[in-house]
Short mmCIF file of C-alpha atoms and ligand atoms in Angstrom, two decimals:
data_model
loop_
_atom_site.label_atom_id
_atom_site.label_comp_id
_atom_site.label_asym_id
_atom_site.label_seq_id
_atom_site.Cartn_x
_atom_site.Cartn_y
_atom_site.Cartn_z
CA UNK R 1 -0.03 -0.07 -0.03
CA UNK R 2 2.71 2.58 0.92
CA UNK R 3 4.51 1.73 -2.44
CA UNK R 4 1.37 2.13 -4.69
CA UNK R 5 1.33 4.37 -7.50
CA UNK R 6 -1.53 6.82 -7.40
CA UNK R 7 -3.22 9.22 -9.25
CA UNK R 8 -6.79 10.84 -8.89
CA UNK R 9 -9.30 7.99 -9.43
CA UNK R 10 -12.35 10.67 -9.63
CA UNK R 11 -10.80 11.72 -12.85
CA UNK R 12 -10.24 7.83 -13.58
CA UNK R 13 -6.42 8.32 -13.85
CA UNK R 14 -5.19 6.29 -10.72
CA UNK R 15 -3.07 3.52 -12.33
CA UNK R 16 -3.49 0.82 -9.33
CA UNK R 17 -7.02 1.47 -9.23
CA UNK R 18 -7.11 1.02 -12.92
CA UNK R 19 -5.26 -2.27 -12.85
CA UNK R 20 -7.44 -3.39 -9.92
CA UNK R 21 -10.59 -2.78 -11.77
CA UNK R 22 -9.05 -4.45 -15.04
CA UNK R 23 -8.60 -7.74 -13.12
CA UNK R 24 -11.94 -7.88 -11.15
CA UNK R 25 -13.63 -7.41 -14.62
CA UNK R 26 -11.48 -10.00 -16.22
CA UNK R 27 -11.85 -12.42 -12.92
CA UNK R 28 -15.83 -11.95 -13.27
CA UNK R 29 -15.84 -12.11 -17.02
CA UNK R 30 -17.48 -8.71 -17.34
CA UNK R 31 -16.86 -5.82 -19.74
CA UNK R 32 -15.75 -3.38 -16.95
CA UNK R 33 -15.29 -2.78 -13.28
CA UNK R 34 -15.78 0.19 -10.48
CA UNK R 35 -13.95 0.45 -7.34
CA UNK R 36 -16.10 1.46 -4.46
CA UNK R 37 -15.66 1.98 -0.99
CA UNK R 38 -17.97 -0.51 0.58
CA UNK R 39 -20.43 -3.47 -0.25
CA UNK R 40 -23.56 -1.52 0.64
CA UNK R 41 -22.49 1.41 -1.92
CA UNK R 42 -21.74 -1.11 -4.80
CA UNK R 43 -25.35 -2.81 -4.44
CA UNK R 44 -26.92 0.91 -3.62
CA UNK R 45 -25.25 2.09 -7.14
CA UNK R 46 -26.34 -1.46 -8.83
CA UNK R 47 -30.06 -0.64 -7.76
CA UNK R 48 -29.81 2.76 -8.81
CA UNK R 49 -28.41 2.33 -12.44
CA UNK R 50 -30.68 -0.66 -13.17
CA UNK R 51 -34.13 0.90 -11.88
CA UNK R 52 -36.17 3.91 -12.27
CA UNK R 53 -38.14 5.62 -9.33
CA UNK R 54 -41.08 3.02 -8.54
CA UNK R 55 -40.40 -0.12 -9.99
CA UNK R 56 -40.42 -3.22 -8.48
CA UNK R 57 -37.27 -5.18 -6.99
CA UNK R 58 -37.75 -8.43 -6.35
CA UNK R 59 -35.11 -9.21 -3.22
CA UNK R 60 -34.87 -12.97 -1.37
CA UNK R 61 -36.52 -12.18 2.23
CA UNK R 62 -33.17 -12.59 4.44
CA UNK R 63 -31.23 -10.62 1.96
CA UNK R 64 -28.77 -8.32 2.94
CA UNK R 65 -29.65 -5.63 0.57
CA UNK R 66 -33.27 -5.67 1.71
CA UNK R 67 -32.76 -6.39 5.57
CA UNK R 68 -29.26 -4.68 6.58
CA UNK R 69 -28.45 -1.84 4.06
CA UNK R 70 -30.61 1.21 5.74
CA UNK R 71 -33.24 0.67 3.27
CA UNK R 72 -31.03 2.27 -0.02
CA UNK R 73 -33.62 0.56 -2.10
CA UNK R 74 -36.16 3.01 -1.00
CA UNK R 75 -34.02 6.06 0.29
CA UNK R 76 -31.71 6.27 -2.70
CA UNK R 77 -33.48 4.51 -5.67
CA UNK R 78 -37.15 5.09 -4.55
CA UNK R 79 -38.18 1.58 -5.75
CA UNK R 80 -40.39 -0.99 -4.12
CA UNK R 81 -38.94 -4.12 -2.67
CA UNK R 82 -40.88 -7.54 -2.92
CA UNK R 83 -39.32 -10.02 -0.69
CA UNK R 84 -39.73 -13.43 -1.40
CA UNK R 85 -39.02 -16.64 0.46
CA UNK R 86 -36.46 -19.15 -0.47
CA UNK R 87 -34.84 -22.45 0.35
CA UNK R 88 -31.26 -21.47 1.84
CA UNK R 89 -31.09 -18.36 -0.51
CA UNK R 90 -32.32 -20.19 -3.70
CA UNK R 91 -35.73 -18.91 -4.83
CA UNK R 92 -37.87 -21.16 -7.13
CA UNK R 93 -37.96 -19.67 -10.48
CA UNK R 94 -41.79 -20.38 -10.96
CA UNK R 95 -42.45 -18.65 -8.00
CA UNK R 96 -40.44 -15.75 -8.55
CA UNK R 97 -42.23 -15.70 -12.35
CA UNK R 98 -45.65 -15.65 -10.42
CA UNK R 99 -44.63 -12.59 -8.50
CA UNK R 100 -43.28 -10.62 -11.53
CA UNK R 101 -45.60 -7.75 -12.23
CA UNK R 102 -46.23 -6.07 -15.48
CA UNK R 103 -46.17 -2.66 -16.20
CA UNK R 104 -49.92 -0.91 -16.51
CA UNK R 105 -52.17 1.56 -15.32
CA UNK R 106 -51.87 0.72 -11.81
CA UNK R 107 -48.84 -0.95 -11.68
CA UNK R 108 -45.10 0.39 -12.01
CA UNK R 109 -43.97 -3.13 -12.99
CA UNK R 110 -40.89 -5.57 -12.23
CA UNK R 111 -37.40 -4.29 -13.20
CA UNK R 112 -34.97 -6.21 -11.07
CA UNK R 113 -34.00 -9.25 -9.41
CA UNK R 114 -31.31 -9.31 -6.70
CA UNK R 115 -29.35 -12.29 -5.44
CA UNK R 116 -26.80 -13.04 -3.20
CA UNK R 117 -24.20 -15.62 -2.81
CA UNK R 118 -22.99 -16.90 -0.51
CA UNK R 119 -25.89 -16.02 1.57
CA UNK R 120 -25.44 -14.34 4.82
CA UNK R 121 -28.10 -14.54 6.78
CA UNK R 122 -28.92 -17.97 5.08
CA UNK R 123 -25.55 -19.00 7.37
CA UNK R 124 -22.95 -18.62 4.22
CA UNK R 125 -24.97 -21.03 2.27
CA UNK R 126 -23.81 -21.48 -1.24
CA UNK R 127 -26.60 -20.81 -3.79
CA UNK R 128 -26.19 -23.57 -6.88
CA UNK R 129 -25.27 -22.72 -10.12
CA UNK R 130 -28.18 -24.42 -11.29
CA UNK R 131 -30.78 -22.01 -9.53
CA UNK R 132 -28.97 -19.04 -11.39
CA UNK R 133 -29.38 -20.64 -14.89
CA UNK R 134 -32.89 -21.30 -14.19
CA UNK R 135 -33.42 -17.54 -13.00
CA UNK R 136 -31.87 -16.12 -15.62
CA UNK R 137 -33.78 -17.98 -18.10
CA UNK R 138 -36.99 -16.99 -16.90
CA UNK R 139 -35.61 -13.25 -15.96
CA UNK R 140 -34.89 -13.14 -19.92
CA UNK R 141 -38.53 -14.07 -20.88
CA UNK R 142 -39.89 -11.04 -18.95
CA UNK R 143 -36.76 -8.58 -19.88
CA UNK R 144 -35.42 -8.37 -16.24
CA UNK R 145 -31.88 -7.58 -15.13
CA UNK R 146 -30.47 -9.43 -12.19
CA UNK R 147 -27.93 -8.33 -9.88
CA UNK R 148 -25.88 -10.07 -7.45
CA UNK R 149 -24.83 -9.26 -4.12
CA UNK R 150 -21.70 -11.45 -4.61
CA UNK R 151 -19.93 -9.98 -1.07
CA UNK R 152 -18.70 -13.54 -0.64
CA UNK R 153 -18.65 -15.02 -4.11
CA UNK R 154 -15.29 -16.41 -3.83
CA UNK R 155 -16.40 -18.48 -0.73
CA UNK R 156 -18.88 -19.68 -3.07
CA UNK R 157 -16.21 -20.50 -5.58
CA UNK R 158 -14.06 -22.27 -3.05
CA UNK R 159 -16.96 -24.34 -1.43
CA UNK R 160 -18.37 -25.39 -4.63
CA UNK R 161 -15.61 -25.50 -7.23
CA UNK R 162 -17.90 -23.29 -9.46
CA UNK R 163 -15.52 -20.36 -10.70
CA UNK R 164 -17.12 -16.77 -9.86
CA UNK R 165 -17.08 -16.16 -13.50
CA UNK R 166 -19.46 -18.95 -14.07
CA UNK R 167 -22.15 -17.31 -11.61
CA UNK R 168 -21.54 -14.27 -12.97
CA UNK R 169 -22.24 -15.36 -16.45
CA UNK R 170 -26.32 -15.58 -15.43
CA UNK R 171 -26.50 -11.90 -13.95
CA UNK R 172 -25.94 -8.66 -15.12
CA UNK R 173 -23.80 -7.32 -12.64
CA UNK R 174 -21.95 -8.25 -9.46
CA UNK R 175 -20.62 -6.77 -6.36
CA UNK R 176 -17.93 -8.14 -4.44
CA UNK R 177 -15.95 -7.42 -1.27
CA UNK R 178 -11.97 -7.46 -1.27
CA UNK R 179 -12.52 -6.86 2.63
CA UNK R 180 -14.41 -9.52 4.83
CA UNK R 181 -12.92 -12.87 3.92
CA UNK R 182 -10.42 -11.77 1.25
CA UNK R 183 -8.86 -9.73 4.13
CA UNK R 184 -8.17 -6.43 2.64
CA UNK R 185 -8.74 -3.50 5.04
CA UNK R 186 -11.09 -1.49 2.89
CA UNK R 187 -13.00 -1.72 -0.63
CA UNK R 188 -15.56 -3.66 -2.85
CA UNK R 189 -16.19 -3.67 -6.52
CA UNK R 190 -18.90 -3.55 -8.83
CA UNK R 191 -18.66 -5.43 -12.10
CA UNK R 192 -21.03 -5.49 -15.36
CA UNK R 193 -21.40 -4.09 -18.97
CA UNK R 194 -19.25 -0.82 -19.82
CA UNK R 195 -22.50 1.36 -19.95
CA UNK R 196 -23.59 0.20 -16.80
CA UNK R 197 -20.25 1.14 -15.47
CA UNK R 198 -19.96 4.16 -16.88
CA UNK R 199 -23.44 5.23 -15.28
CA UNK R 200 -22.33 3.62 -11.99
CA UNK R 201 -19.28 6.05 -11.72
CA UNK R 202 -21.61 9.21 -12.15
CA UNK R 203 -23.76 7.64 -9.30
CA UNK R 204 -20.70 6.76 -7.04
CA UNK R 205 -19.74 10.39 -7.46
CA UNK R 206 -23.38 11.15 -6.11
CA UNK R 207 -23.43 9.40 -3.03
CA UNK R 208 -19.88 10.75 -2.31
CA UNK R 209 -17.68 7.51 -3.04
CA UNK R 210 -15.62 9.24 -5.61
CA UNK R 211 -12.01 8.82 -3.71
CA UNK R 212 -9.02 10.64 -4.93
CA UNK R 213 -5.67 8.68 -4.53
CA UNK R 214 -7.45 5.39 -3.89
CA UNK R 215 -4.66 3.45 -5.35
CA UNK R 216 -3.49 2.86 -1.37
CA UNK R 217 -6.66 1.06 -1.16
CA UNK R 218 -6.37 -0.73 -4.42
CA UNK R 219 -3.22 -2.02 -3.77
CA UNK R 220 -4.44 -4.02 -0.70
CA UNK R 221 -7.56 -5.26 -2.82
CA UNK R 222 -4.88 -6.46 -5.67
CA UNK R 223 -3.40 -8.44 -2.92
CA UNK R 224 -7.01 -9.95 -1.73
CA UNK R 225 -7.85 -11.05 -5.12
CA UNK R 226 -4.30 -12.44 -6.10
CA UNK R 227 -3.36 -14.12 -3.02
CA UNK R 228 -6.44 -14.48 -0.84
CA UNK R 229 -9.14 -16.59 -2.68
CA UNK R 230 -7.71 -20.13 -2.51
CA UNK R 231 -6.84 -19.93 1.10
CA UNK R 232 -10.20 -19.56 1.85
CA UNK R 233 -10.78 -23.41 2.11
CA UNK R 234 -8.80 -22.85 5.65
CA UNK R 235 -11.44 -20.47 6.85
CA UNK R 236 -14.23 -23.02 5.48
CA UNK R 237 -12.37 -26.00 7.30
CA UNK R 238 -12.18 -23.78 10.43
CA UNK R 239 -15.60 -23.12 10.50
CA UNK R 240 -16.70 -26.63 10.20
CA UNK R 241 -14.37 -27.40 12.91
CA UNK R 242 -15.94 -24.64 15.16
CA UNK R 243 -19.31 -25.89 14.39
CA UNK R 244 -18.89 -29.80 15.02
CA UNK R 245 -17.37 -28.42 18.60
CA UNK R 246 -20.26 -26.32 18.96
CA UNK R 247 -22.57 -29.08 18.69
CA UNK R 248 -21.04 -31.09 21.66
CA UNK R 249 -21.82 -28.02 23.99
CA UNK R 250 -24.79 -28.28 26.19
CA UNK R 251 -27.34 -25.42 25.73
CA UNK R 252 -26.21 -24.89 22.11
CA UNK R 253 -28.02 -25.63 19.06
CA UNK R 254 -26.59 -25.84 15.93
CA UNK R 255 -27.40 -27.29 12.12
CA UNK R 256 -23.54 -28.47 11.65
CA UNK R 257 -24.48 -29.41 7.71
CA UNK R 258 -25.96 -26.22 7.24
CA UNK R 259 -22.04 -24.58 7.80
CA UNK R 260 -21.18 -24.62 4.44
CA UNK R 261 -18.60 -21.62 4.17
CA UNK R 262 -16.77 -18.99 6.94
CA UNK R 263 -20.11 -18.61 8.67
CA UNK R 264 -21.14 -20.24 11.71
CA UNK R 265 -24.67 -19.38 12.93
CA UNK R 266 -26.08 -21.27 16.41
CA UNK R 267 -28.70 -20.61 19.14
CA UNK R 268 -28.47 -20.72 22.62
CA UNK R 269 -30.99 -22.87 24.27
CA UNK R 270 -30.55 -22.56 28.03
CA UNK R 271 -33.12 -21.80 30.53
CA UNK R 272 -31.02 -18.88 32.24
CA UNK R 273 -28.62 -17.69 29.54
CA UNK R 274 -29.30 -15.62 26.55
CA UNK R 275 -27.58 -15.19 23.23
CA UNK R 276 -26.82 -11.63 24.64
CA UNK R 277 -25.19 -13.00 27.87
CA UNK R 278 -22.87 -15.72 25.91
CA UNK R 279 -21.57 -13.42 23.62
CA UNK R 280 -21.07 -10.61 26.45
CA UNK R 281 -18.99 -13.43 28.54
CA UNK R 282 -16.94 -14.24 25.04
CA UNK R 283 -16.18 -10.79 24.47
CA UNK R 284 -14.73 -10.22 28.07
CA UNK R 285 -12.25 -12.93 27.24
CA UNK R 286 -11.54 -11.61 23.60
CA UNK R 287 -13.76 -13.90 21.69
CA UNK R 288 -15.79 -11.75 19.30
CA UNK R 289 -19.11 -12.67 17.93
CA UNK R 290 -22.33 -10.94 16.93
CA UNK R 291 -26.01 -11.58 17.71
CA UNK R 292 -27.98 -11.46 14.36
CA UNK R 293 -31.34 -9.89 13.55
CA UNK R 294 -32.76 -13.50 13.81
CA UNK R 295 -31.34 -13.88 17.38
CA UNK R 296 -28.72 -16.51 16.51
CA UNK R 297 -25.03 -15.56 17.21
CA UNK R 298 -22.74 -15.45 14.51
CA UNK R 299 -19.20 -16.34 14.39
CA UNK R 300 -16.64 -15.90 11.35
CA UNK R 301 -13.42 -17.68 10.47
CA UNK R 302 -10.95 -15.38 8.52
CA UNK R 303 -7.51 -14.91 7.38
CA UNK R 304 -6.39 -14.14 11.19
CA UNK R 305 -8.12 -17.04 12.90
CA UNK R 306 -5.85 -20.27 13.43
CA UNK R 307 -7.00 -23.73 14.96
CA UNK R 308 -5.65 -22.89 18.29
CA UNK R 309 -8.21 -19.61 18.16
CA UNK R 310 -10.97 -22.19 17.47
CA UNK R 311 -9.95 -24.43 20.22
CA UNK R 312 -10.25 -21.47 22.70
CA UNK R 313 -13.12 -20.15 21.27
CA UNK R 314 -14.81 -23.46 22.05
CA UNK R 315 -13.06 -23.51 25.47
CA UNK R 316 -14.64 -20.00 26.36
CA UNK R 317 -18.10 -21.04 25.11
CA UNK R 318 -18.36 -24.41 27.03
CA UNK R 319 -16.97 -22.65 30.14
CA UNK R 320 -19.94 -20.41 29.99
CA UNK R 321 -22.50 -22.65 29.15
CA UNK R 322 -21.46 -25.29 31.73
CA UNK R 323 -20.80 -22.90 34.64
C1 PLP T 1 -24.01 -10.39 1.74
C2 PLP T 1 -23.66 -8.99 2.13
N1 PLP T 1 -23.56 -7.87 1.19
C3 PLP T 1 -23.34 -6.87 1.53
C4 PLP T 1 -22.52 -6.40 2.57
C5 PLP T 1 -22.13 -5.00 2.93
O1 PLP T 1 -20.83 -4.82 2.89
P1 PLP T 1 -20.13 -3.47 3.36
O2 PLP T 1 -20.01 -3.87 4.99
O3 PLP T 1 -18.99 -3.15 3.04
O4 PLP T 1 -21.11 -2.49 3.09
C6 PLP T 1 -22.49 -7.51 3.53
C7 PLP T 1 -21.46 -7.28 4.56
O5 PLP T 1 -21.75 -8.14 5.71
C8 PLP T 1 -22.89 -8.62 3.41
O6 PLP T 1 -22.53 -9.52 4.14
#
């Protein structure tokens, strides 16, 4: 980062950002890319570019874009989200098709479908490629766009063996994050067709996401893209090890088979202790976890977590639950 060559990325002449955008687009098999400060901004820009005010956007009911991005669909794009249920993030194409609304005198009409892979609130589940193919085929019959919130698309790649660009092939645009499992401190990217990215650049500026000497950040993102993808398998193995350990602790409820990638969600099922109590106890001993909006506890493995850290976490949780 300290050695990065920089320019002014608002003017589009930062060479390190340009290189990152070239590589990101290439990796996902799309024409162009745009470096953005966060995943939320990348998703917000994508929705804004693909839609007009009043359009409907089909979202999965537990999706991050709908539940955890402060309502930018309504606030930034002024669109109507239509949340639909799914099986672990995979929406049934026939069911989705029945909920498409055609533009008419009283109806704004459906414009966009938003997908997520891996799926955060479904415990880091991998949405299968076949679901992408079926949704694409159906969306094409209705002239709809598809945006993928691929914050963790490389976790999906590593867990399923399906290259990220294969998932990307069936959607119009993808956002993915260099932060999170790929371990960069900051940054996400939006990829898609050239014209879409040209417009996205204007919307990024509108939202205050144009950054000047952003090459210092892009340098870390290049390391993320080139050196951090394959090692995600280690995070997945450690998450599985954590889940298997948790399954043996009294008062913990967990679906071990549901742990497919780097996220471990579990519940506290104890007469006197709540999820909040456990997370508080853990934090005091240096083990950090979140209580998710569903009330489950979320733990995530990453670059800086080793096997010994997993063992230590299990020991702390076990002590709390058996005290
Ligand atoms: C699936 C998903 N999409 C988008 C985001 C948003 O990313 P950011 O926190 O960089 O805005 C997150 C963050 O956790 C996420 O899990």
